Coordinates of N, CA, C and O in Angstrom, one line a residue:
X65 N 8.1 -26.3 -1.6 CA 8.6 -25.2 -2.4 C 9.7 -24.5 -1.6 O 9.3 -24.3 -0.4
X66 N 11.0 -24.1 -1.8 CA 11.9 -23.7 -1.3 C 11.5 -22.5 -1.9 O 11.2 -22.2 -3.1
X67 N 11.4 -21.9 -0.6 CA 11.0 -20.0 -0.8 C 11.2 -19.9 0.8 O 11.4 -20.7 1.8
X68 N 11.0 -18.3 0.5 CA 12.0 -17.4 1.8 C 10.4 -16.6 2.5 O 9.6 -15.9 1.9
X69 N 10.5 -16.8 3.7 CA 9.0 -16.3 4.2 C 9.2 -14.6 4.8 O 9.9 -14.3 5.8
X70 N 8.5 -13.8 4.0 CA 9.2 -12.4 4.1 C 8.0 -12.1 5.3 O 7.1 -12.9 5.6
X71 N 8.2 -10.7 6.0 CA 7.7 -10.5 7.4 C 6.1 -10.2 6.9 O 5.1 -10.2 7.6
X72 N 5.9 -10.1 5.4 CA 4.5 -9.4 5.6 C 3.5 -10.9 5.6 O 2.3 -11.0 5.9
X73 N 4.3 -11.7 5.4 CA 3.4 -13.2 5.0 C 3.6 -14.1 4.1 O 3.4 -15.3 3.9
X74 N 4.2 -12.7 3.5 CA 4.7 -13.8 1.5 C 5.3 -14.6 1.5 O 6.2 -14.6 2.3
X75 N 5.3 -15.7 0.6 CA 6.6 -16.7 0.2 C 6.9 -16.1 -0.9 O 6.0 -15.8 -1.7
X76 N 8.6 -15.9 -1.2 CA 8.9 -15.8 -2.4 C 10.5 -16.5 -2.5 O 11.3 -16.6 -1.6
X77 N 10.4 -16.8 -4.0 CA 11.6 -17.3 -4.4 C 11.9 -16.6 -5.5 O 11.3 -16.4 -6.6
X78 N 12.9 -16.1 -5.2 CA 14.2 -15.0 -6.3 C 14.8 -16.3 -7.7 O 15.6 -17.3 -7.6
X79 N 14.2 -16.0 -8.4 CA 15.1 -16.9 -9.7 C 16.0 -16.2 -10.6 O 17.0 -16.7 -11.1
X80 N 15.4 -14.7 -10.6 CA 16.6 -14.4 -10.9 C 16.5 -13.4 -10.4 O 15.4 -12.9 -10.4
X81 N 17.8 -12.3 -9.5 CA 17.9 -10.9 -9.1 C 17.8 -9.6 -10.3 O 17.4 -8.5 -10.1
X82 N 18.0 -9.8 -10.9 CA 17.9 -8.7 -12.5 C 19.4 -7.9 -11.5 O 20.0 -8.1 -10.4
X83 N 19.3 -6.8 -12.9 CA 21.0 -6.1 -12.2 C 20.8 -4.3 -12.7 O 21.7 -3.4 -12.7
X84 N 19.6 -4.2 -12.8 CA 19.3 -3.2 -13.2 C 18.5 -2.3 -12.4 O 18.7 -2.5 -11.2
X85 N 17.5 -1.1 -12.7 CA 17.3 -0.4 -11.4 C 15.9 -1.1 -10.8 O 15.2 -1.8 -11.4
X86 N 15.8 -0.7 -9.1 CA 15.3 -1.5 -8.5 C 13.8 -0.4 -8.1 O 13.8 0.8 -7.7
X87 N 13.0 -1.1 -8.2 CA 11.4 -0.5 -7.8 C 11.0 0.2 -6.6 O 11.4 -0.1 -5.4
X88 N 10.2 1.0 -6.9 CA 9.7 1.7 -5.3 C 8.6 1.6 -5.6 O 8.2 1.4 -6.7
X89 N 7.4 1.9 -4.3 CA 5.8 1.7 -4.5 C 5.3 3.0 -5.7 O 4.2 2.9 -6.2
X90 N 6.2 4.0 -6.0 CA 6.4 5.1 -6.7 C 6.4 4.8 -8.4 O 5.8 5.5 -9.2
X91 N 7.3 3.4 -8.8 CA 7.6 3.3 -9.9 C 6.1 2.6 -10.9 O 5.0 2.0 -10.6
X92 N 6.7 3.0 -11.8 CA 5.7 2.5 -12.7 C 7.2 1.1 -13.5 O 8.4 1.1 -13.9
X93 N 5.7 0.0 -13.3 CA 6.6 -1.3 -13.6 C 5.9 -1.7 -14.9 O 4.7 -1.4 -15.1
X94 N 7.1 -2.7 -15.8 CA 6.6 -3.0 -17.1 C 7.0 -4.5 -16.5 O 8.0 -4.8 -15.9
X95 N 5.8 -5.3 -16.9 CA 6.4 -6.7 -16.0 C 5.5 -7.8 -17.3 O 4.5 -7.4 -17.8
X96 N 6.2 -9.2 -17.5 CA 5.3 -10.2 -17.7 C 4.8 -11.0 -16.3 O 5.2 -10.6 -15.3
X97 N 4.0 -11.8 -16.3 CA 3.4 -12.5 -15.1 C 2.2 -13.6 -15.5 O 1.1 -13.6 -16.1
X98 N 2.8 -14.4 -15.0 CA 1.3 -15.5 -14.7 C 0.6 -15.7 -13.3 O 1.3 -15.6 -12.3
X99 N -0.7 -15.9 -13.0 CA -1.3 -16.0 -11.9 C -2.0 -17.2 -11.6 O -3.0 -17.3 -12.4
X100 N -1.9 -18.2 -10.8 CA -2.5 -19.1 -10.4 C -3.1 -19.3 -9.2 O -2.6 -18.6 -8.3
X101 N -4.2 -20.3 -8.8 CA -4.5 -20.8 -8.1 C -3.4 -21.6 -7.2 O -2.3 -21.8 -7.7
X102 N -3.9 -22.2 -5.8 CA -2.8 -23.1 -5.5 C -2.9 -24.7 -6.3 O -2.1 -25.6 -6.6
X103 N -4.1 -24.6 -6.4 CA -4.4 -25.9 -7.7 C -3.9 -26.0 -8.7 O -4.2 -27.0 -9.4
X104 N -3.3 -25.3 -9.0 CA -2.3 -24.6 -10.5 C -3.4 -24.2 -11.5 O -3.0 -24.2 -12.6
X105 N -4.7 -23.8 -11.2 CA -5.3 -22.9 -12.1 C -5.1 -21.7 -12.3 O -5.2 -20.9 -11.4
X106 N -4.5 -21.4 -14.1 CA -4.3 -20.3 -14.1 C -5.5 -19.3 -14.3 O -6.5 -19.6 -15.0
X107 N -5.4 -18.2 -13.7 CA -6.4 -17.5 -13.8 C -6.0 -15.8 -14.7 O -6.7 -14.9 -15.2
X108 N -4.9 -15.9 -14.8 CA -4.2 -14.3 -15.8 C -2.7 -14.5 -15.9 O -2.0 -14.9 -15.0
X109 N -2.2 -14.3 -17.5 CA -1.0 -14.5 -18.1 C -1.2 -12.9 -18.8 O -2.1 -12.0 -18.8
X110 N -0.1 -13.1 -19.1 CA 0.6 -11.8 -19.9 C 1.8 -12.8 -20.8 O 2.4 -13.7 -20.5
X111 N 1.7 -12.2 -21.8 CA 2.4 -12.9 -23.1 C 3.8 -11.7 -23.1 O 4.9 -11.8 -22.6
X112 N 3.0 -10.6 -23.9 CA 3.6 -8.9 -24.2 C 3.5 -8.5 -22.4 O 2.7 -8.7 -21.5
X113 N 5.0 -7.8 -22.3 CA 5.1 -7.1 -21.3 C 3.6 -6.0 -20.8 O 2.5 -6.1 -21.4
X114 N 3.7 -5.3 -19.9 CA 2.5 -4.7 -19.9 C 3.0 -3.5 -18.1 O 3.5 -3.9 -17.0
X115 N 2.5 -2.6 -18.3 CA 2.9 -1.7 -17.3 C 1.7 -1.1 -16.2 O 0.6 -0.7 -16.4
X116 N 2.5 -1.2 -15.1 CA 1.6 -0.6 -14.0 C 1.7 0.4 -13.0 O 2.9 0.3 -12.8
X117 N 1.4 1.2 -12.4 CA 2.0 1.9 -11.6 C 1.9 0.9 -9.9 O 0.9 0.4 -9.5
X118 N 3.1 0.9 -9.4 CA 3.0 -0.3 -8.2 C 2.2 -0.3 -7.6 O 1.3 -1.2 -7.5
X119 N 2.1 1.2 -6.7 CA 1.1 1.7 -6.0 C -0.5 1.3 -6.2 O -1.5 1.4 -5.5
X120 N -0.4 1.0 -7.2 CA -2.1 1.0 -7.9 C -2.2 -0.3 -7.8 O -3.3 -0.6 -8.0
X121 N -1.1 -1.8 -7.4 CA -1.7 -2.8 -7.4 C -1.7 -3.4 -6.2 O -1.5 -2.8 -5.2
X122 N -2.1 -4.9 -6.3 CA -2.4 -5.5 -4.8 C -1.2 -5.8 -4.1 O -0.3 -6.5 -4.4
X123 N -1.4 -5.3 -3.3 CA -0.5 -5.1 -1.8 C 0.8 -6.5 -1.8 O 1.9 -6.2 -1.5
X124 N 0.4 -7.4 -2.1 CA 1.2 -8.6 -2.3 C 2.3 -8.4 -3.4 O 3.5 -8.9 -3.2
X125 N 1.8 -7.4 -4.9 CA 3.0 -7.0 -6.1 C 4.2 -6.1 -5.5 O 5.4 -5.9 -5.6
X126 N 2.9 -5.5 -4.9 CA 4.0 -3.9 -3.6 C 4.7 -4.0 -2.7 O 5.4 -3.1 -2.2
X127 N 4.7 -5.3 -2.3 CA 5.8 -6.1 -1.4 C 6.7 -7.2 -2.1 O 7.6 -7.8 -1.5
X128 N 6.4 -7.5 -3.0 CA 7.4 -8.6 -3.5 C 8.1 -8.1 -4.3 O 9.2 -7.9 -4.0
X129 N 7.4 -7.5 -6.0 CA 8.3 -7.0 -7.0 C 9.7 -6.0 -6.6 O 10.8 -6.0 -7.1
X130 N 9.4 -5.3 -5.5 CA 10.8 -4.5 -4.9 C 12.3 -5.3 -4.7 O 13.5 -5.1 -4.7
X131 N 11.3 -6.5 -4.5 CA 12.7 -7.4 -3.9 C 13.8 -7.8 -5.0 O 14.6 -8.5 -4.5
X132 N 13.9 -7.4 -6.1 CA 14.5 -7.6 -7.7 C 14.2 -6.3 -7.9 O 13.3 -5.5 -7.6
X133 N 15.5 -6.4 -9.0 CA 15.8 -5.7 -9.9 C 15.4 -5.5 -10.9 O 14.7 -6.5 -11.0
X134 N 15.2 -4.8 -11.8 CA 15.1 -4.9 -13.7 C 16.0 -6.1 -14.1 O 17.1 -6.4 -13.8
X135 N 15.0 -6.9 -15.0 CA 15.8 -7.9 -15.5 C 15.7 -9.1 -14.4 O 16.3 -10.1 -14.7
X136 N 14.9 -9.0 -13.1 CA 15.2 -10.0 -12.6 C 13.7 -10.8 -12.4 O 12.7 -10.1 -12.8
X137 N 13.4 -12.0 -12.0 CA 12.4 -12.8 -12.3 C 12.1 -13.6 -10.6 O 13.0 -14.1 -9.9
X138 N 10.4 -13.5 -10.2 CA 10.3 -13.9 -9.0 C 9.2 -14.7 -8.6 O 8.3 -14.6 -9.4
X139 N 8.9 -15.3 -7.5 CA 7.5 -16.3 -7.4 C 7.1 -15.8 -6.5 O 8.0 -15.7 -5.7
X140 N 5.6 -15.2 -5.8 CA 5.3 -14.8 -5.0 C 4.0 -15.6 -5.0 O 3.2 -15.9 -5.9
X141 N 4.0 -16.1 -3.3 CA 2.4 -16.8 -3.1 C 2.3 -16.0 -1.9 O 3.2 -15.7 -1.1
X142 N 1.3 -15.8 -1.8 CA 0.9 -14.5 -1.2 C -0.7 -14.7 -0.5 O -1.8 -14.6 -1.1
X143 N -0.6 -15.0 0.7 CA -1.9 -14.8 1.6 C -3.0 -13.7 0.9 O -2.6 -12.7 0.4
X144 N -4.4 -14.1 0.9 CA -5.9 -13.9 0.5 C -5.4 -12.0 1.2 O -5.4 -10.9 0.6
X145 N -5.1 -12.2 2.1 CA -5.4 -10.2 2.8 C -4.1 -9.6 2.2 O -3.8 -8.4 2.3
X146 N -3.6 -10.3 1.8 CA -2.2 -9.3 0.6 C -2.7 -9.4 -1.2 O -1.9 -9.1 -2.1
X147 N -4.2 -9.8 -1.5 CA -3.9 -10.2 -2.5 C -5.8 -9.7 -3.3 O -6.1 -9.0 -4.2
X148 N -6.5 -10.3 -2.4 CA -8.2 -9.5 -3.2 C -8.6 -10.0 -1.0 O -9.2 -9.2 -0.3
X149 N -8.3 -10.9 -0.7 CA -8.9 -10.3 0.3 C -10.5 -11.6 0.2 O -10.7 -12.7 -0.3
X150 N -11.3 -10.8 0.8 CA -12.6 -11.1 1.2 C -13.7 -11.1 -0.1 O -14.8 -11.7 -0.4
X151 N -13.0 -10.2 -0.8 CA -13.5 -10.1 -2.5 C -12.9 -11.2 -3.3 O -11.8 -11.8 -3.1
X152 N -14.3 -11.3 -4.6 CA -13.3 -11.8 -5.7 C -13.4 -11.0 -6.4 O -14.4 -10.3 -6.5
X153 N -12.0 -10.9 -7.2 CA -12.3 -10.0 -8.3 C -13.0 -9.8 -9.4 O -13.3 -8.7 -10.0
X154 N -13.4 -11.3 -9.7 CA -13.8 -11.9 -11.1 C -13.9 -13.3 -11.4 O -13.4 -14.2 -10.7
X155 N -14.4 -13.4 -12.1 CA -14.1 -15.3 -12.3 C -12.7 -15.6 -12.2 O -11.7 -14.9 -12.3
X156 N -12.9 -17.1 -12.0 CA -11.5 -17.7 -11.6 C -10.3 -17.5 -10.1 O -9.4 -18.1 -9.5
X157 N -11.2 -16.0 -10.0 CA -10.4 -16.1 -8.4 C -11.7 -15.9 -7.0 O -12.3 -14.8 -6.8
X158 N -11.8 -17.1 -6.1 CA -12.6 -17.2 -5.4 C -11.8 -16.5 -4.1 O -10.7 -16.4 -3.6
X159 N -13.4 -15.7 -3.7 CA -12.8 -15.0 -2.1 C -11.8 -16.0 -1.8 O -11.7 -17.2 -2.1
X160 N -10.9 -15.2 -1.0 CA -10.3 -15.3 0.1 C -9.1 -16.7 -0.3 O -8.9 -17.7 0.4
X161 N -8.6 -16.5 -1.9 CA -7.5 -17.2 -2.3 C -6.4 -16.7 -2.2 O -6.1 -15.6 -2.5
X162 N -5.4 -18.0 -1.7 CA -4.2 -17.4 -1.6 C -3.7 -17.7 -3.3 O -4.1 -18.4 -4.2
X163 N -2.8 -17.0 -3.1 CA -2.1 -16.6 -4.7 C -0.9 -16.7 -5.0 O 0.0 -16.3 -4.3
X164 N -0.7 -17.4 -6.8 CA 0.8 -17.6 -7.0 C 1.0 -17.0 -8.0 O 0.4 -17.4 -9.0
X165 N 2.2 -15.6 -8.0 CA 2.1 -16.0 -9.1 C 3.9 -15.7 -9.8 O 4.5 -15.0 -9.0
X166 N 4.9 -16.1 -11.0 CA 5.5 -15.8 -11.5 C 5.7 -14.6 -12.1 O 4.7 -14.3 -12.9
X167 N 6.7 -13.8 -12.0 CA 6.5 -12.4 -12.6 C 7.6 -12.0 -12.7 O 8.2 -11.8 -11.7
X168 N 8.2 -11.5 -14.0 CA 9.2 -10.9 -14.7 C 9.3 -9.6 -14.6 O 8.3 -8.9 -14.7
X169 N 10.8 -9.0 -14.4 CA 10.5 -7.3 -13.9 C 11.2 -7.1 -15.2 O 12.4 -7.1 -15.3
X170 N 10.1 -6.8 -16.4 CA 11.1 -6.2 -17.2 C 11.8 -4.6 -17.6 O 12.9 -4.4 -18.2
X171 N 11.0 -3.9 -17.2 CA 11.5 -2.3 -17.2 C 10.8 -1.8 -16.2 O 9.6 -2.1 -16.0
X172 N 11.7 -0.7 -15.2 CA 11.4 0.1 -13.9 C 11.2 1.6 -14.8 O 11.9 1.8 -15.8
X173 N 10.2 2.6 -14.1 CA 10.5 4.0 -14.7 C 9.9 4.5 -13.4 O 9.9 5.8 -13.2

């Protein structure tokens, strides 16, 4: 996978920069996203956009999504302690998985 290894642990690859305004742990993001396993099991899609406040998600969204813009599109695989950690959240994601996932920044507020 040609990706860029950022200081917190992450791999991510920029597909697209977007050109619009760019995120702080402050903003509330409207994003599509898929999430997989490294096995390529997906474990959560989003179809319809859907919004979050950054702050409120896992540490891995809070360090990658910043890196783009509105309008721009990115892949983050993301070590188990940037992501649920020692927990699972729920079915489909087993403790201490690392995580992929694709994710569209479509509106910053």
């Amino acid at each position: 996978i040609p990706a860029i290894k950022h200081s917190s642990g992450i791999y991510y690859q920029i597909k697209t920069q977007g050109n619009g305004a760019k995120p702080t742990t402050s903003s509330t993001v409207s994003v599509t996203y898929e999430g997989k396993l490294l096995n390529g099991n997906v474990f959560d899609k989003s179809n319809a956009p859907v919004s979050f406040a950054l702050n409120r998600l896992i540490m891995g969204w809070q360090i990658g999504i910043p890196l783009i813009n509105k309008g721009g599109s990115i892949r983050l695989i993301m070590p188990s302690a940037l992501a649920y950690g020692t927990a699972s959240p729920g079915l489909g994601i087993p403790k201490n998985s690392v995580l992929d996932f694709e994710i569209t920044l479509v509106d910053v507020n």
